[in-house]
Amino acid sequence: MIKNPRLVMAALLLFLAAGSPAGVMAGDRYAVLPFTNETREDSLYWMGEAIAIGLTDHLLAAGVTCVSAERRRDGLLEIGLDSREPVSLASAILLARRLGADWILVGHYTLLANHGLSIRGHIVSAQGLEEGKQIEVQGVLADLHHLQQKFVHNLVPRSQRQPQREGITPMQEMSTVPLSSVELYSRAMLVEDQEQRRDLLTRALESDPVYSAALIQRALLEIAEGRPESSFLWLDRVALAKVAFPERYWLARGDAFAANGDRGSAIDNYKKALALRTTATAHFRLGAVLAQGGQIHDARLHISAGLTLDPRDPEGLELHEALAAPVETGS
């Protein structure tokens, strides 16, 4: 017979609370999925992507290891899903495992009266067995960037946040970007057609000519379309002192030099990106350029380092397979 049901219930609640992290776990890897639109306004579909991009950046700034927004979008395509569509919990867990993430951050957003906005979300383990506490922030739509920062501060205790790197924060960078530019940029990231993406990015830059994320993506489009020389016209407009993640700028410059056949400059720029933040993408790109120059040993080291960070990245796996074959030498 249970003598004190209240004590038993209290113990059970403590046990459940211990199994469900209130916030992020130090050393673990997180993936932020596009938040689901709970508003009937279909025109707001882009906001789920904007929230995911913003939360990822704020988590990175707090020192949390996160899957990049680009890698997350690629991962969704790899499992046959679209960033514009709601993702079920089962699909989210499948994606997390594919991306090598320990946890996923999922949630919803709702447009409130008088241009208000509610953002709600929680973290779920890649095994789908544990959930963190529900976090909700509310404010006005025009203050989206502040709401994202507030959400992350509720998720990541101050004691777990890393000291701010030199430079500016994502909040400082985005505080001057018009919401109209954020919308156009987010919509651009959701389309695969390069012509549509170019048009949306160009329009985003008409509203904010120094929007660094749009400038970098516009440069990457030039590279993808076989015009690496033209990419520098866009990259040269980036005000590096006002960029929260300058490694993305150096990575794009490395891509431009690599596409233009200048391996030495590409290597220098990729190394600058890695010096600022260790990412799988930078390791893979550096490894690829080193391999092209015959530096196979160093190339393998970087590709292995990248695969340690992202074991299922298609770019890294393809490079690893290519370099695993015997290297041909002249007769």
CSV table of C-alpha atoms in Angstrom, one decimal:
chain,number,residue,atom,x,y,z
A,1,MET,CA,0.0,0.0,0.0
A,2,ILE,CA,1.3,3.5,-0.9
A,3,LYS,CA,1.5,5.4,2.4
A,4,ASN,CA,2.1,8.9,0.9
A,5,PRO,CA,0.8,9.2,-2.8
A,6,ARG,CA,2.0,12.9,-2.9
A,7,LEU,CA,5.6,11.9,-2.2
A,8,VAL,CA,5.4,9.2,-4.9
A,9,MET,CA,4.0,11.7,-7.4
A,10,ALA,CA,6.6,14.3,-6.5
A,11,ALA,CA,9.4,11.7,-7.0
A,12,LEU,CA,7.9,10.7,-10.4
A,13,LEU,CA,7.8,14.3,-11.6
A,14,LEU,CA,11.4,14.8,-10.6
A,15,PHE,CA,12.4,11.6,-12.5
A,16,LEU,CA,10.6,12.8,-15.6
A,17,ALA,CA,12.1,16.3,-15.3
A,18,ALA,CA,15.6,14.8,-15.0
A,19,GLY,CA,15.0,12.8,-18.2
A,20,SER,CA,13.9,15.8,-20.2
A,21,PRO,CA,16.5,18.5,-20.6
A,22,ALA,CA,15.3,22.0,-20.0
A,23,GLY,CA,17.7,23.4,-22.6
A,24,VAL,CA,20.6,22.5,-24.7
A,25,MET,CA,23.2,19.9,-23.7
A,26,ALA,CA,26.8,21.0,-23.9
A,27,GLY,CA,28.8,19.1,-26.6
A,28,ASP,CA,25.7,17.8,-28.4
A,29,ARG,CA,24.8,18.6,-32.0
A,30,TYR,CA,21.5,20.3,-32.9
A,31,ALA,CA,19.5,20.7,-36.1
A,32,VAL,CA,16.8,23.4,-36.4
A,33,LEU,CA,13.9,22.5,-38.6
A,34,PRO,CA,11.6,25.0,-40.4
A,35,PHE,CA,8.9,26.0,-37.9
A,36,THR,CA,5.3,25.1,-38.9
A,37,ASN,CA,2.9,27.8,-39.9
A,38,GLU,CA,-0.2,27.6,-37.7
A,39,THR,CA,-1.7,30.7,-39.2
A,40,ARG,CA,-4.2,30.6,-42.0
A,41,GLU,CA,-2.1,33.2,-43.9
A,42,ASP,CA,-0.5,31.2,-46.6
A,43,SER,CA,1.6,34.1,-47.6
A,44,LEU,CA,3.6,33.6,-44.4
A,45,TYR,CA,5.0,30.2,-45.4
A,46,TRP,CA,8.5,31.8,-45.7
A,47,MET,CA,8.6,32.6,-42.0
A,48,GLY,CA,9.2,29.0,-41.0
A,49,GLU,CA,12.5,29.1,-42.9
A,50,ALA,CA,13.4,32.6,-41.6
A,51,ILE,CA,12.9,31.4,-38.0
A,52,ALA,CA,15.0,28.3,-38.6
A,53,ILE,CA,17.8,30.3,-40.1
A,54,GLY,CA,17.7,32.9,-37.4
A,55,LEU,CA,17.6,30.4,-34.5
A,56,THR,CA,20.5,28.5,-36.0
A,57,ASP,CA,22.6,31.6,-36.2
A,58,HIS,CA,21.7,32.6,-32.6
A,59,LEU,CA,22.5,29.1,-31.3
A,60,LEU,CA,25.9,29.2,-33.1
A,61,ALA,CA,26.6,32.6,-31.6
A,62,ALA,CA,25.9,31.1,-28.2
A,63,GLY,CA,28.4,28.4,-28.8
A,64,VAL,CA,26.0,25.6,-29.6
A,65,THR,CA,27.1,23.1,-32.3
A,66,CYS,CA,24.5,23.2,-35.0
A,67,VAL,CA,23.9,21.8,-38.4
A,68,SER,CA,24.0,24.6,-41.0
A,69,ALA,CA,20.8,25.8,-42.6
A,70,GLU,CA,22.2,24.8,-46.0
A,71,ARG,CA,23.1,21.3,-44.9
A,72,ARG,CA,19.6,20.9,-43.2
A,73,ARG,CA,17.9,21.9,-46.5
A,74,ASP,CA,20.0,19.4,-48.4
A,75,GLY,CA,19.2,16.8,-45.9
A,76,LEU,CA,15.5,17.3,-46.3
A,77,LEU,CA,15.9,16.9,-50.1
A,78,GLU,CA,17.9,13.7,-49.5
A,79,ILE,CA,15.0,12.1,-47.7
A,80,GLY,CA,12.5,13.3,-50.2
A,81,LEU,CA,11.1,16.3,-48.2
A,82,ASP,CA,10.6,19.9,-49.0
A,83,SER,CA,11.5,22.8,-46.6
A,84,ARG,CA,8.2,24.4,-47.4
A,85,GLU,CA,6.2,21.4,-46.1
A,86,PRO,CA,5.5,20.5,-42.5
A,87,VAL,CA,7.8,17.8,-41.2
A,88,SER,CA,6.4,15.0,-39.1
A,89,LEU,CA,8.2,13.9,-35.9
A,90,ALA,CA,9.1,10.6,-37.6
A,91,SER,CA,10.7,12.4,-40.5
A,92,ALA,CA,12.4,14.9,-38.2
A,93,ILE,CA,14.0,12.1,-36.3
A,94,LEU,CA,15.1,10.4,-39.6
A,95,LEU,CA,16.6,13.7,-40.7
A,96,ALA,CA,18.4,14.2,-37.4
A,97,ARG,CA,20.1,10.8,-37.7
A,98,ARG,CA,21.0,11.5,-41.3
A,99,LEU,CA,22.6,14.8,-40.3
A,100,GLY,CA,24.4,13.3,-37.3
A,101,ALA,CA,22.4,15.5,-34.9
A,102,ASP,CA,21.8,14.5,-31.3
A,103,TRP,CA,18.8,16.8,-31.0
A,104,ILE,CA,16.3,18.6,-33.2
A,105,LEU,CA,14.5,21.8,-32.5
A,106,VAL,CA,11.0,21.9,-33.8
A,107,GLY,CA,8.1,24.3,-33.4
A,108,HIS,CA,5.3,26.5,-34.7
A,109,TYR,CA,4.6,30.1,-35.3
A,110,THR,CA,1.3,32.0,-35.2
A,111,LEU,CA,0.4,35.4,-36.3
A,112,LEU,CA,-1.5,37.3,-33.6
A,113,ALA,CA,-3.7,40.4,-33.6
A,114,ASN,CA,-2.1,43.8,-34.4
A,115,HIS,CA,0.9,42.2,-36.3
A,116,GLY,CA,1.9,40.2,-33.3
A,117,LEU,CA,3.8,36.9,-33.5
A,118,SER,CA,4.1,33.9,-31.3
A,119,ILE,CA,7.0,31.4,-31.7
A,120,ARG,CA,6.8,28.1,-29.8
A,121,GLY,CA,9.2,25.2,-29.9
A,122,HIS,CA,11.1,22.5,-28.0
A,123,ILE,CA,13.9,20.1,-28.5
A,124,VAL,CA,13.5,16.3,-29.2
A,125,SER,CA,16.3,13.7,-29.1
A,126,ALA,CA,17.2,11.9,-32.3
A,127,GLN,CA,15.8,8.8,-30.7
A,128,GLY,CA,12.5,10.6,-30.2
A,129,LEU,CA,12.4,9.5,-26.5
A,130,GLU,CA,13.0,12.8,-24.7
A,131,GLU,CA,11.6,16.3,-25.1
A,132,GLY,CA,12.7,19.5,-23.6
A,133,LYS,CA,10.4,22.1,-22.1
A,134,GLN,CA,8.1,24.1,-24.4
A,135,ILE,CA,9.5,27.6,-25.0
A,136,GLU,CA,7.3,30.4,-26.2
A,137,VAL,CA,8.1,34.0,-27.0
A,138,GLN,CA,5.7,36.7,-28.2
A,139,GLY,CA,6.1,40.1,-29.7
A,140,VAL,CA,5.6,42.0,-32.9
A,141,LEU,CA,6.4,40.6,-36.4
A,142,ALA,CA,8.7,43.5,-37.1
A,143,ASP,CA,10.8,42.5,-34.2
A,144,LEU,CA,11.4,39.0,-35.5
A,145,HIS,CA,15.2,39.0,-34.8
A,146,HIS,CA,14.8,40.0,-31.2
A,147,LEU,CA,12.2,37.3,-30.7
A,148,GLN,CA,14.7,34.7,-32.1
A,149,GLN,CA,17.4,35.9,-29.8
A,150,LYS,CA,15.0,35.8,-26.8
A,151,PHE,CA,14.0,32.2,-27.7
A,152,VAL,CA,17.6,31.1,-27.8
A,153,HIS,CA,18.4,32.8,-24.5
A,154,ASN,CA,15.5,30.9,-22.9
A,155,LEU,CA,16.8,27.7,-24.4
A,156,VAL,CA,20.5,28.1,-23.6
A,157,PRO,CA,21.2,29.0,-20.0
A,158,ARG,CA,23.6,31.9,-19.5
A,159,SER,CA,26.1,29.6,-17.8
A,160,GLN,CA,26.3,27.5,-21.0
A,161,ARG,CA,26.7,30.3,-23.5
A,162,GLN,CA,30.2,30.8,-24.8
A,163,PRO,CA,31.7,34.3,-24.7
A,164,GLN,CA,30.9,36.4,-27.7
A,165,ARG,CA,33.5,36.2,-30.4
A,166,GLU,CA,35.2,39.4,-31.7
A,167,GLY,CA,32.9,41.3,-34.0
A,168,ILE,CA,29.1,41.7,-33.9
A,169,THR,CA,26.2,39.4,-33.0
A,170,PRO,CA,23.6,38.1,-35.3
A,171,MET,CA,21.1,40.4,-33.6
A,172,GLN,CA,23.4,43.4,-34.3
A,173,GLU,CA,23.8,42.4,-37.9
A,174,MET,CA,20.2,41.7,-38.6
A,175,SER,CA,18.8,44.7,-36.6
A,176,THR,CA,19.1,47.0,-39.7
A,177,VAL,CA,17.8,44.5,-42.3
A,178,PRO,CA,14.2,45.3,-43.4
A,179,LEU,CA,11.7,42.5,-42.8
A,180,SER,CA,10.9,42.7,-46.5
A,181,SER,CA,14.5,41.7,-47.4
A,182,VAL,CA,14.4,38.8,-44.8
A,183,GLU,CA,11.2,37.6,-46.5
A,184,LEU,CA,12.7,37.7,-50.0
A,185,TYR,CA,15.9,36.0,-48.8
A,186,SER,CA,14.0,33.3,-47.0
A,187,ARG,CA,11.8,32.7,-50.1
A,188,ALA,CA,14.9,32.5,-52.2
A,189,MET,CA,16.4,29.8,-50.0
A,190,LEU,CA,13.2,27.7,-50.5
A,191,VAL,CA,13.3,27.5,-54.3
A,192,GLU,CA,15.6,25.3,-56.3
A,193,ASP,CA,15.2,27.1,-59.6
A,194,GLN,CA,18.2,29.3,-60.0
A,195,GLU,CA,16.5,32.0,-62.0
A,196,GLN,CA,13.8,32.4,-59.4
A,197,ARG,CA,16.4,32.5,-56.6
A,198,ARG,CA,18.4,35.1,-58.5
A,199,ASP,CA,15.3,37.3,-58.9
A,200,LEU,CA,14.4,37.0,-55.2
A,201,LEU,CA,17.9,37.7,-54.0
A,202,THR,CA,18.2,40.7,-56.3
A,203,ARG,CA,15.0,42.1,-54.9
A,204,ALA,CA,16.1,41.5,-51.4
A,205,LEU,CA,19.3,43.6,-52.1
A,206,GLU,CA,17.2,46.4,-53.6
A,207,SER,CA,15.7,46.9,-50.1
A,208,ASP,CA,19.0,46.4,-48.4
A,209,PRO,CA,22.1,46.7,-50.7
A,210,VAL,CA,24.5,45.5,-47.9
A,211,TYR,CA,22.5,42.5,-46.7
A,212,SER,CA,25.5,40.2,-46.3
A,213,ALA,CA,23.7,36.8,-46.5
A,214,ALA,CA,22.0,37.8,-49.7
A,215,LEU,CA,25.2,39.1,-51.2
A,216,ILE,CA,27.0,35.9,-50.4
A,217,GLN,CA,24.2,33.8,-51.8
A,218,ARG,CA,24.1,36.0,-54.9
A,219,ALA,CA,27.8,35.3,-55.4
A,220,LEU,CA,27.4,31.6,-55.0
A,221,LEU,CA,24.8,31.7,-57.7
A,222,GLU,CA,27.3,33.2,-60.1
A,223,ILE,CA,29.7,30.4,-59.2
A,224,ALA,CA,27.0,27.8,-59.8
A,225,GLU,CA,26.2,29.3,-63.2
A,226,GLY,CA,29.8,29.2,-64.3
A,227,ARG,CA,30.7,32.8,-63.7
A,228,PRO,CA,33.2,32.8,-60.8
A,229,GLU,CA,34.8,36.1,-61.8
A,230,SER,CA,31.4,37.8,-61.4
A,231,SER,CA,31.0,36.5,-57.9
A,232,PHE,CA,33.6,38.9,-56.6
A,233,LEU,CA,31.4,41.8,-57.7
A,234,TRP,CA,29.0,40.7,-55.0
A,235,LEU,CA,31.5,39.6,-52.4
A,236,ASP,CA,33.3,42.9,-52.6
A,237,ARG,CA,30.1,44.6,-51.5
A,238,VAL,CA,30.1,42.7,-48.2
A,239,ALA,CA,31.0,44.9,-45.2
A,240,LEU,CA,33.0,42.3,-43.4
A,241,ALA,CA,33.1,44.3,-40.1
A,242,LYS,CA,29.3,44.1,-40.0
A,243,VAL,CA,29.1,40.3,-40.6
A,244,ALA,CA,28.4,38.1,-37.6
A,245,PHE,CA,29.8,35.0,-39.3
A,246,PRO,CA,32.7,36.1,-41.5
A,247,GLU,CA,33.8,32.5,-42.1
A,248,ARG,CA,30.9,32.3,-44.6
A,249,TYR,CA,32.4,35.1,-46.6
A,250,TRP,CA,35.8,33.5,-46.7
A,251,LEU,CA,34.2,30.2,-47.7
A,252,ALA,CA,32.4,31.8,-50.6
A,253,ARG,CA,35.7,33.5,-51.7
A,254,GLY,CA,37.4,30.1,-51.5
A,255,ASP,CA,34.7,28.7,-53.7
A,256,ALA,CA,35.1,31.5,-56.2
A,257,PHE,CA,38.9,31.1,-56.4
A,258,ALA,CA,38.6,27.3,-56.7
A,259,ALA,CA,36.0,27.6,-59.5
A,260,ASN,CA,38.4,30.1,-61.3
A,261,GLY,CA,41.3,27.6,-61.1
A,262,ASP,CA,43.3,29.6,-58.5
A,263,ARG,CA,44.0,26.8,-56.0
A,264,GLY,CA,46.5,28.8,-53.9
A,265,SER,CA,44.0,31.6,-53.2
A,266,ALA,CA,41.3,29.1,-52.6
A,267,ILE,CA,43.4,27.2,-50.0
A,268,ASP,CA,44.2,30.5,-48.3
A,269,ASN,CA,40.5,31.5,-48.1
A,270,TYR,CA,39.3,28.1,-46.9
A,271,LYS,CA,42.0,28.2,-44.1
A,272,LYS,CA,40.7,31.6,-43.1
A,273,ALA,CA,37.2,30.2,-42.8
A,274,LEU,CA,38.4,27.2,-40.7
A,275,ALA,CA,40.4,29.5,-38.4
A,276,LEU,CA,37.2,31.3,-37.6
A,277,ARG,CA,34.9,28.3,-37.2
A,278,THR,CA,35.5,24.6,-37.8
A,279,THR,CA,32.9,23.3,-40.2
A,280,ALA,CA,32.6,20.1,-42.2
A,281,THR,CA,32.0,22.1,-45.4
A,282,ALA,CA,35.2,24.1,-45.1
A,283,HIS,CA,37.2,20.9,-44.5
A,284,PHE,CA,35.6,19.2,-47.5
A,285,ARG,CA,36.3,22.2,-49.8
A,286,LEU,CA,39.8,22.5,-48.6
A,287,GLY,CA,40.4,18.8,-49.0
A,288,ALA,CA,39.0,18.9,-52.6
A,289,VAL,CA,41.4,21.7,-53.6
A,290,LEU,CA,44.4,20.1,-51.9
A,291,ALA,CA,43.6,16.8,-53.8
A,292,GLN,CA,43.4,18.7,-57.1
A,293,GLY,CA,46.9,19.9,-56.4
A,294,GLY,CA,48.2,16.5,-55.6
A,295,GLN,CA,48.4,17.0,-51.8
A,296,ILE,CA,46.6,13.7,-51.2
A,297,HIS,CA,47.7,13.1,-47.6
A,298,ASP,CA,46.6,16.5,-46.4
A,299,ALA,CA,43.4,16.2,-48.5
A,300,ARG,CA,42.5,13.0,-46.7
A,301,LEU,CA,43.1,14.5,-43.3
A,302,HIS,CA,40.7,17.4,-44.0
A,303,ILE,CA,38.1,15.1,-45.5
A,304,SER,CA,38.3,12.8,-42.5
A,305,ALA,CA,38.0,15.7,-40.2
A,306,GLY,CA,34.9,16.9,-42.1
A,307,LEU,CA,33.3,13.4,-41.9
A,308,THR,CA,33.9,13.3,-38.2
A,309,LEU,CA,31.7,16.4,-38.0
A,310,ASP,CA,29.1,15.3,-40.5
A,311,PRO,CA,29.4,11.5,-41.2
A,312,ARG,CA,26.7,11.4,-43.9
A,313,ASP,CA,27.4,14.5,-45.9
A,314,PRO,CA,27.2,13.5,-49.6
A,315,GLU,CA,30.0,15.9,-50.6
A,316,GLY,CA,32.4,14.4,-48.0
A,317,LEU,CA,31.4,10.8,-48.7
A,318,GLU,CA,32.0,11.3,-52.5
A,319,LEU,CA,35.4,12.9,-51.8
A,320,HIS,CA,36.3,10.1,-49.4
A,321,GLU,CA,35.4,7.4,-51.9
A,322,ALA,CA,37.4,9.2,-54.7
A,323,LEU,CA,40.5,9.5,-52.5
A,324,ALA,CA,40.2,5.9,-51.2
A,325,ALA,CA,41.0,4.6,-54.7
A,326,PRO,CA,44.7,4.1,-55.5
A,327,VAL,CA,46.3,7.3,-56.8
A,328,GLU,CA,47.6,6.9,-60.4
A,329,THR,CA,51.1,8.0,-61.0
A,330,GLY,CA,52.8,8.6,-64.3
A,331,SER,CA,54.7,5.7,-65.9
